[in-house]
Amino acid sequence: MNSVMQAESHVQAAIARIFSSAVFRELVRDGRSSLFARLVHEIYREASTCPWSVGRFFDECFNFLKRSDLRNEYAYKSAIIQKILLGSHSLNTASIVDEFRVGGNKADLVMLNGTSNAFEIKSERDRLDRLCAQVSSYSEVFAEVTVLCAEKHLRAVQDTVPDFVGVSVLTERFQISKVRKGVNDPERTNSVSIFNSITKKEAAVILKRLGVAVPDLPNTLMHHALELEFSRLPSAQVHDEMVKVLKITRSLSEMSESLQEVPRSLSVFALTVPMKKRGKENLLGALDTPLMDALKWG
């Protein structure tokens, strides 16, 4: 397959797009994806005679995407999930949250496992001009911050981020090499920043867990009142309760069963996209579909 898919930029772009939430959500919703079928035509001109299943095709495309000159954010997220979350932790105790908004930034992945670690990805295709502001904002909400970068960015990342930020590299062989461990320090967080990064419902639960009465006010006044209560609380305590609450409200660890049934190349989606029973059945049926039949989806 690699010889067929080698080179043209539009083929590389199609491989990146096949690992998009749009394709995955269509498979979950409908048990088929017209976008997937169109992308297969662009990627592999011999697909009509290929004996693979749709699931096998995803894995073959991902092997191509892992190449250091083609990696995108999805490849890096897969590395974090496969090498760190599943390699060093248990889904019984650790959770992953995708695209966690903090102010005007989004942490690419946040791992919750008794504490919190926000991951910022800087792939071969990314620029570093916003990196300093990104890690600064994350450090006010999460106890640990880690930058996972391409080897070409390593020196610049080390020169840019504070010493408490962890730095790791995704190597040529698709392994995560830890260059500098991040400093885990809940005291560094800021209670108000945490409040502004969660929902009002989550904030109310945190207050109750800390023995603080939740204000009984109209919605128009509630934000300011909750923020005031958070400003009075020690940040380390707020952080620790935030982790416990988010593991309930944001975690998709119940999807871990699905993780055993989908190709490894789709582990990011399996742990970050909610699926009901019908959607899971649709997805698994689609992944088992012969590729030559899936071409008719388009």
CSV table of C-alpha atoms in Angstrom, one decimal:
chain,number,residue,atom,x,y,z
A,1,MET,CA,0.0,0.0,0.0
A,2,ASN,CA,2.8,2.4,0.8
A,3,SER,CA,4.1,2.4,-2.7
A,4,VAL,CA,0.7,3.3,-4.0
A,5,MET,CA,0.2,6.0,-1.4
A,6,GLN,CA,3.6,7.5,-1.5
A,7,ALA,CA,3.7,10.9,-2.4
A,8,GLU,CA,1.3,13.3,-3.7
A,9,SER,CA,0.3,16.0,-1.3
A,10,HIS,CA,-3.4,15.5,-1.9
A,11,VAL,CA,-3.0,11.8,-0.9
A,12,GLN,CA,-1.2,12.8,2.3
A,13,ALA,CA,-4.0,15.4,3.1
A,14,ALA,CA,-6.6,12.7,2.5
A,15,ILE,CA,-4.9,10.3,5.0
A,16,ALA,CA,-4.9,13.1,7.6
A,17,ARG,CA,-8.6,13.8,7.0
A,18,ILE,CA,-9.6,10.1,7.3
A,19,PHE,CA,-8.7,10.5,11.0
A,20,SER,CA,-11.2,13.3,11.5
A,21,SER,CA,-14.0,13.5,14.0
A,22,ALA,CA,-16.3,14.1,11.0
A,23,VAL,CA,-15.6,10.6,9.6
A,24,PHE,CA,-15.8,8.9,13.0
A,25,ARG,CA,-19.1,10.6,13.9
A,26,GLU,CA,-20.7,9.5,10.6
A,27,LEU,CA,-19.6,5.9,11.3
A,28,VAL,CA,-21.1,6.1,14.8
A,29,ARG,CA,-24.3,7.8,13.7
A,30,ASP,CA,-25.0,6.0,10.4
A,31,GLY,CA,-22.8,2.9,10.4
A,32,ARG,CA,-21.3,4.3,7.2
A,33,SER,CA,-19.5,7.4,6.0
A,34,SER,CA,-19.7,9.0,2.6
A,35,LEU,CA,-16.7,11.1,3.5
A,36,PHE,CA,-14.7,8.0,4.3
A,37,ALA,CA,-15.6,6.5,0.9
A,38,ARG,CA,-14.5,9.6,-1.0
A,39,LEU,CA,-11.2,9.8,0.9
A,40,VAL,CA,-10.5,6.1,0.2
A,41,HIS,CA,-10.8,6.8,-3.5
A,42,GLU,CA,-8.2,9.6,-3.1
A,43,ILE,CA,-5.8,7.5,-1.0
A,44,TYR,CA,-5.8,4.1,-2.6
A,45,ARG,CA,-6.6,3.6,-6.3
A,46,GLU,CA,-6.7,-0.2,-5.9
A,47,ALA,CA,-9.3,-0.2,-3.1
A,48,SER,CA,-12.0,-1.8,-5.2
A,49,THR,CA,-10.0,-5.1,-5.3
A,50,CYS,CA,-8.5,-4.8,-1.7
A,51,PRO,CA,-9.5,-7.7,0.6
A,52,TRP,CA,-9.1,-5.6,3.8
A,53,SER,CA,-11.8,-4.5,6.1
A,54,VAL,CA,-12.5,-0.8,6.9
A,55,GLY,CA,-10.8,-1.3,10.3
A,56,ARG,CA,-7.7,-2.7,8.7
A,57,PHE,CA,-7.6,0.2,6.2
A,58,PHE,CA,-7.6,2.7,9.2
A,59,ASP,CA,-4.6,0.8,10.7
A,60,GLU,CA,-2.7,0.8,7.4
A,61,CYS,CA,-3.3,4.6,7.0
A,62,PHE,CA,-2.2,5.2,10.5
A,63,ASN,CA,1.1,3.4,9.8
A,64,PHE,CA,1.7,5.9,7.1
A,65,LEU,CA,0.6,8.8,9.3
A,66,LYS,CA,3.2,7.8,12.0
A,67,ARG,CA,6.0,8.8,9.7
A,68,SER,CA,7.9,11.8,11.2
A,69,ASP,CA,7.4,13.9,8.1
A,70,LEU,CA,3.6,13.4,7.9
A,71,ARG,CA,2.5,13.4,11.6
A,72,ASN,CA,-0.3,15.7,12.6
A,73,GLU,CA,-1.9,16.4,16.0
A,74,TYR,CA,-3.9,13.2,15.8
A,75,ALA,CA,-0.8,11.1,15.6
A,76,TYR,CA,0.6,12.8,18.7
A,77,LYS,CA,-2.6,12.3,20.6
A,78,SER,CA,-2.5,8.6,19.7
A,79,ALA,CA,1.0,8.4,21.0
A,80,ILE,CA,0.0,10.0,24.3
A,81,ILE,CA,-2.9,7.6,24.7
A,82,GLN,CA,-1.0,4.5,23.6
A,83,LYS,CA,2.3,5.2,25.3
A,84,ILE,CA,1.4,7.1,28.4
A,85,LEU,CA,-2.3,6.5,29.3
A,86,LEU,CA,-2.5,2.9,28.3
A,87,GLY,CA,1.3,2.2,28.7
A,88,SER,CA,1.8,3.6,32.2
A,89,HIS,CA,-1.7,3.9,33.7
A,90,SER,CA,-4.9,2.0,34.1
A,91,LEU,CA,-8.3,3.2,32.7
A,92,ASN,CA,-9.7,2.2,36.1
A,93,THR,CA,-7.8,5.1,37.7
A,94,ALA,CA,-6.8,7.4,34.9
A,95,SER,CA,-9.0,9.4,32.5
A,96,ILE,CA,-8.3,11.5,29.4
A,97,VAL,CA,-10.1,14.7,28.4
A,98,ASP,CA,-9.8,16.0,24.8
A,99,GLU,CA,-9.5,19.7,23.9
A,100,PHE,CA,-9.9,21.3,27.4
A,101,ARG,CA,-10.6,25.0,27.1
A,102,VAL,CA,-8.6,27.3,29.4
A,103,GLY,CA,-9.3,31.0,28.7
A,104,GLY,CA,-8.5,31.6,25.1
A,105,ASN,CA,-6.5,28.4,24.7
A,106,LYS,CA,-7.3,24.7,24.5
A,107,ALA,CA,-5.1,22.0,26.1
A,108,ASP,CA,-4.8,19.2,23.5
A,109,LEU,CA,-5.2,16.5,26.1
A,110,VAL,CA,-5.6,16.5,29.9
A,111,MET,CA,-4.8,13.4,31.9
A,112,LEU,CA,-6.5,12.9,35.3
A,113,ASN,CA,-5.1,10.3,37.5
A,114,GLY,CA,-5.2,11.5,41.1
A,115,THR,CA,-3.6,14.7,39.9
A,116,SER,CA,-3.7,16.5,36.5
A,117,ASN,CA,-1.4,16.9,33.6
A,118,ALA,CA,-2.1,19.1,30.6
A,119,PHE,CA,-0.4,18.2,27.3
A,120,GLU,CA,0.4,20.7,24.6
A,121,ILE,CA,1.3,19.2,21.2
A,122,LYS,CA,3.8,20.8,18.9
A,123,SER,CA,4.0,18.7,15.8
A,124,GLU,CA,6.3,19.1,12.8
A,125,ARG,CA,3.6,21.3,11.3
A,126,ASP,CA,3.1,23.6,14.2
A,127,ARG,CA,4.5,27.0,15.1
A,128,LEU,CA,5.6,27.9,18.6
A,129,ASP,CA,4.6,31.6,18.8
A,130,ARG,CA,1.7,30.9,21.2
A,131,LEU,CA,3.5,28.3,23.3
A,132,CYS,CA,4.5,30.5,26.2
A,133,ALA,CA,1.0,31.9,26.7
A,134,GLN,CA,-0.5,28.4,26.4
A,135,VAL,CA,1.6,26.7,29.0
A,136,SER,CA,1.2,29.8,31.3
A,137,SER,CA,-2.6,29.5,31.2
A,138,TYR,CA,-2.6,25.7,31.7
A,139,SER,CA,-0.3,26.0,34.7
A,140,GLU,CA,-3.0,28.0,36.5
A,141,VAL,CA,-5.5,25.2,36.2
A,142,PHE,CA,-3.5,21.9,36.1
A,143,ALA,CA,-0.8,20.7,38.5
A,144,GLU,CA,1.5,19.6,35.7
A,145,VAL,CA,2.0,20.8,32.2
A,146,THR,CA,3.9,18.8,29.5
A,147,VAL,CA,4.9,19.8,26.0
A,148,LEU,CA,5.2,16.9,23.5
A,149,CYS,CA,7.0,18.1,20.5
A,150,ALA,CA,8.7,17.1,17.3
A,151,GLU,CA,12.5,16.7,17.5
A,152,LYS,CA,13.0,19.7,15.3
A,153,HIS,CA,11.3,21.9,17.9
A,154,LEU,CA,13.1,20.5,21.0
A,155,ARG,CA,15.7,23.2,21.5
A,156,ALA,CA,13.2,26.1,20.9
A,157,VAL,CA,10.7,24.5,23.3
A,158,GLN,CA,13.3,24.2,26.0
A,159,ASP,CA,14.3,27.8,25.5
A,160,THR,CA,10.7,29.0,25.6
A,161,VAL,CA,8.9,27.3,28.4
A,162,PRO,CA,9.5,27.7,32.2
A,163,ASP,CA,11.6,25.1,34.0
A,164,PHE,CA,8.6,23.5,35.7
A,165,VAL,CA,7.1,22.5,32.4
A,166,GLY,CA,7.8,19.0,31.2
A,167,VAL,CA,9.3,18.4,27.8
A,168,SER,CA,9.0,15.2,25.8
A,169,VAL,CA,9.8,14.3,22.2
A,170,LEU,CA,8.0,12.0,19.8
A,171,THR,CA,10.9,10.2,18.2
A,172,GLU,CA,11.5,9.0,14.7
A,173,ARG,CA,10.4,5.5,15.9
A,174,PHE,CA,7.2,6.8,17.3
A,175,GLN,CA,8.3,6.5,20.9
A,176,ILE,CA,7.9,9.2,23.6
A,177,SER,CA,11.3,10.2,25.0
A,178,LYS,CA,11.1,12.2,28.2
A,179,VAL,CA,13.6,15.1,28.1
A,180,ARG,CA,12.5,16.8,31.2
A,181,LYS,CA,9.9,15.8,33.8
A,182,GLY,CA,7.3,18.4,34.6
A,183,VAL,CA,7.0,19.6,38.2
A,184,ASN,CA,3.7,18.6,39.7
A,185,ASP,CA,2.5,21.4,42.0
A,186,PRO,CA,-1.2,22.0,42.7
A,187,GLU,CA,-0.2,25.1,44.8
A,188,ARG,CA,0.8,26.8,41.5
A,189,THR,CA,-2.8,26.7,40.3
A,190,ASN,CA,-5.2,29.6,40.7
A,191,SER,CA,-8.7,29.0,42.1
A,192,VAL,CA,-10.4,31.6,40.0
A,193,SER,CA,-8.7,30.3,36.8
A,194,ILE,CA,-10.0,26.8,37.7
A,195,PHE,CA,-13.5,28.2,38.2
A,196,ASN,CA,-13.4,30.0,34.8
A,197,SER,CA,-12.4,26.7,33.1
A,198,ILE,CA,-15.3,24.5,34.4
A,199,THR,CA,-19.0,24.6,34.2
A,200,LYS,CA,-21.3,26.2,36.9
A,201,LYS,CA,-22.6,22.7,37.8
A,202,GLU,CA,-19.0,21.4,38.3
A,203,ALA,CA,-18.2,24.5,40.3
A,204,ALA,CA,-21.2,24.0,42.6
A,205,VAL,CA,-20.2,20.3,43.2
A,206,ILE,CA,-16.7,21.4,44.1
A,207,LEU,CA,-18.0,23.9,46.6
A,208,LYS,CA,-20.2,21.3,48.2
A,209,ARG,CA,-17.4,18.9,48.5
A,210,LEU,CA,-15.3,21.6,50.3
A,211,GLY,CA,-18.2,22.3,52.7
A,212,VAL,CA,-19.0,25.7,51.2
A,213,ALA,CA,-22.6,26.7,50.7
A,214,VAL,CA,-23.6,27.2,47.1
A,215,PRO,CA,-25.2,30.7,46.6
A,216,ASP,CA,-28.9,30.6,45.9
A,217,LEU,CA,-29.2,33.4,43.3
A,218,PRO,CA,-30.6,34.0,39.9
A,219,ASN,CA,-28.4,32.9,37.0
A,220,THR,CA,-27.5,36.5,36.1
A,221,LEU,CA,-25.8,36.9,39.5
A,222,MET,CA,-24.5,33.3,40.0
A,223,HIS,CA,-21.3,33.6,38.0
A,224,HIS,CA,-19.9,36.5,40.0
A,225,ALA,CA,-21.0,34.9,43.3
A,226,LEU,CA,-19.4,31.6,42.5
A,227,GLU,CA,-16.2,33.3,41.4
A,228,LEU,CA,-16.1,35.2,44.7
A,229,GLU,CA,-16.4,31.9,46.7
A,230,PHE,CA,-13.6,30.3,44.6
A,231,SER,CA,-11.3,33.3,45.2
A,232,ARG,CA,-11.4,32.6,48.9
A,233,LEU,CA,-10.4,29.0,48.7
A,234,PRO,CA,-6.8,27.5,48.7
A,235,SER,CA,-5.9,26.6,45.1
A,236,ALA,CA,-4.5,23.2,45.9
A,237,GLN,CA,-7.7,22.1,47.6
A,238,VAL,CA,-9.8,23.4,44.7
A,239,HIS,CA,-7.5,21.7,42.2
A,240,ASP,CA,-7.7,18.3,44.0
A,241,GLU,CA,-11.5,18.5,44.1
A,242,MET,CA,-11.6,19.6,40.4
A,243,VAL,CA,-9.8,16.4,39.5
A,244,LYS,CA,-12.3,14.2,41.3
A,245,VAL,CA,-15.2,16.0,39.8
A,246,LEU,CA,-13.9,16.1,36.3
A,247,LYS,CA,-13.2,12.3,36.4
A,248,ILE,CA,-17.0,12.0,36.8
A,249,THR,CA,-18.3,14.7,34.6
A,250,ARG,CA,-15.8,14.7,31.7
A,251,SER,CA,-14.3,11.2,31.7
A,252,LEU,CA,-15.3,8.7,29.0
A,253,SER,CA,-13.6,5.8,30.8
A,254,GLU,CA,-16.7,3.8,30.4
A,255,MET,CA,-15.7,3.7,26.7
A,256,SER,CA,-12.7,1.5,27.7
A,257,GLU,CA,-14.6,-1.6,26.7
A,258,SER,CA,-15.0,-0.1,23.2
A,259,LEU,CA,-11.2,0.4,23.1
A,260,GLN,CA,-10.7,-3.3,23.1
A,261,GLU,CA,-13.0,-3.7,20.0
A,262,VAL,CA,-11.7,-0.9,17.7
A,263,PRO,CA,-8.4,-0.7,15.8
A,264,ARG,CA,-5.5,0.9,17.8
A,265,SER,CA,-5.4,3.6,15.2
A,266,LEU,CA,-8.8,4.8,16.5
A,267,SER,CA,-8.0,4.8,20.2
A,268,VAL,CA,-8.2,8.6,20.4
A,269,PHE,CA,-11.8,8.6,19.2
A,270,ALA,CA,-12.8,5.6,21.2
A,271,LEU,CA,-11.8,7.4,24.4
A,272,THR,CA,-13.0,10.9,23.6
A,273,VAL,CA,-16.2,10.6,21.5
A,274,PRO,CA,-19.4,9.6,23.5
A,275,MET,CA,-21.2,6.6,22.1
A,276,LYS,CA,-24.5,5.0,23.1
A,277,LYS,CA,-25.1,1.3,22.5
A,278,ARG,CA,-26.6,1.9,19.0
A,279,GLY,CA,-23.7,4.1,18.0
A,280,LYS,CA,-21.2,1.5,19.1
A,281,GLU,CA,-23.0,-1.2,17.2
A,282,ASN,CA,-23.0,1.1,14.1
A,283,LEU,CA,-19.3,1.7,14.5
A,284,LEU,CA,-18.3,-1.9,14.9
A,285,GLY,CA,-20.4,-3.0,12.0
A,286,ALA,CA,-18.8,-0.3,9.8
A,287,LEU,CA,-15.3,-1.3,10.8
A,288,ASP,CA,-16.0,-5.0,9.9
A,289,THR,CA,-17.3,-3.9,6.4
A,290,PRO,CA,-15.1,-5.1,3.5
A,291,LEU,CA,-13.3,-2.0,2.0
A,292,MET,CA,-14.7,-2.8,-1.5
A,293,ASP,CA,-18.2,-2.6,-0.1
A,294,ALA,CA,-17.5,0.6,1.9
A,295,LEU,CA,-16.6,2.3,-1.4
A,296,LYS,CA,-20.4,2.3,-2.2
A,297,TRP,CA,-21.0,4.5,0.8
A,298,GLY,CA,-20.0,7.5,-1.3
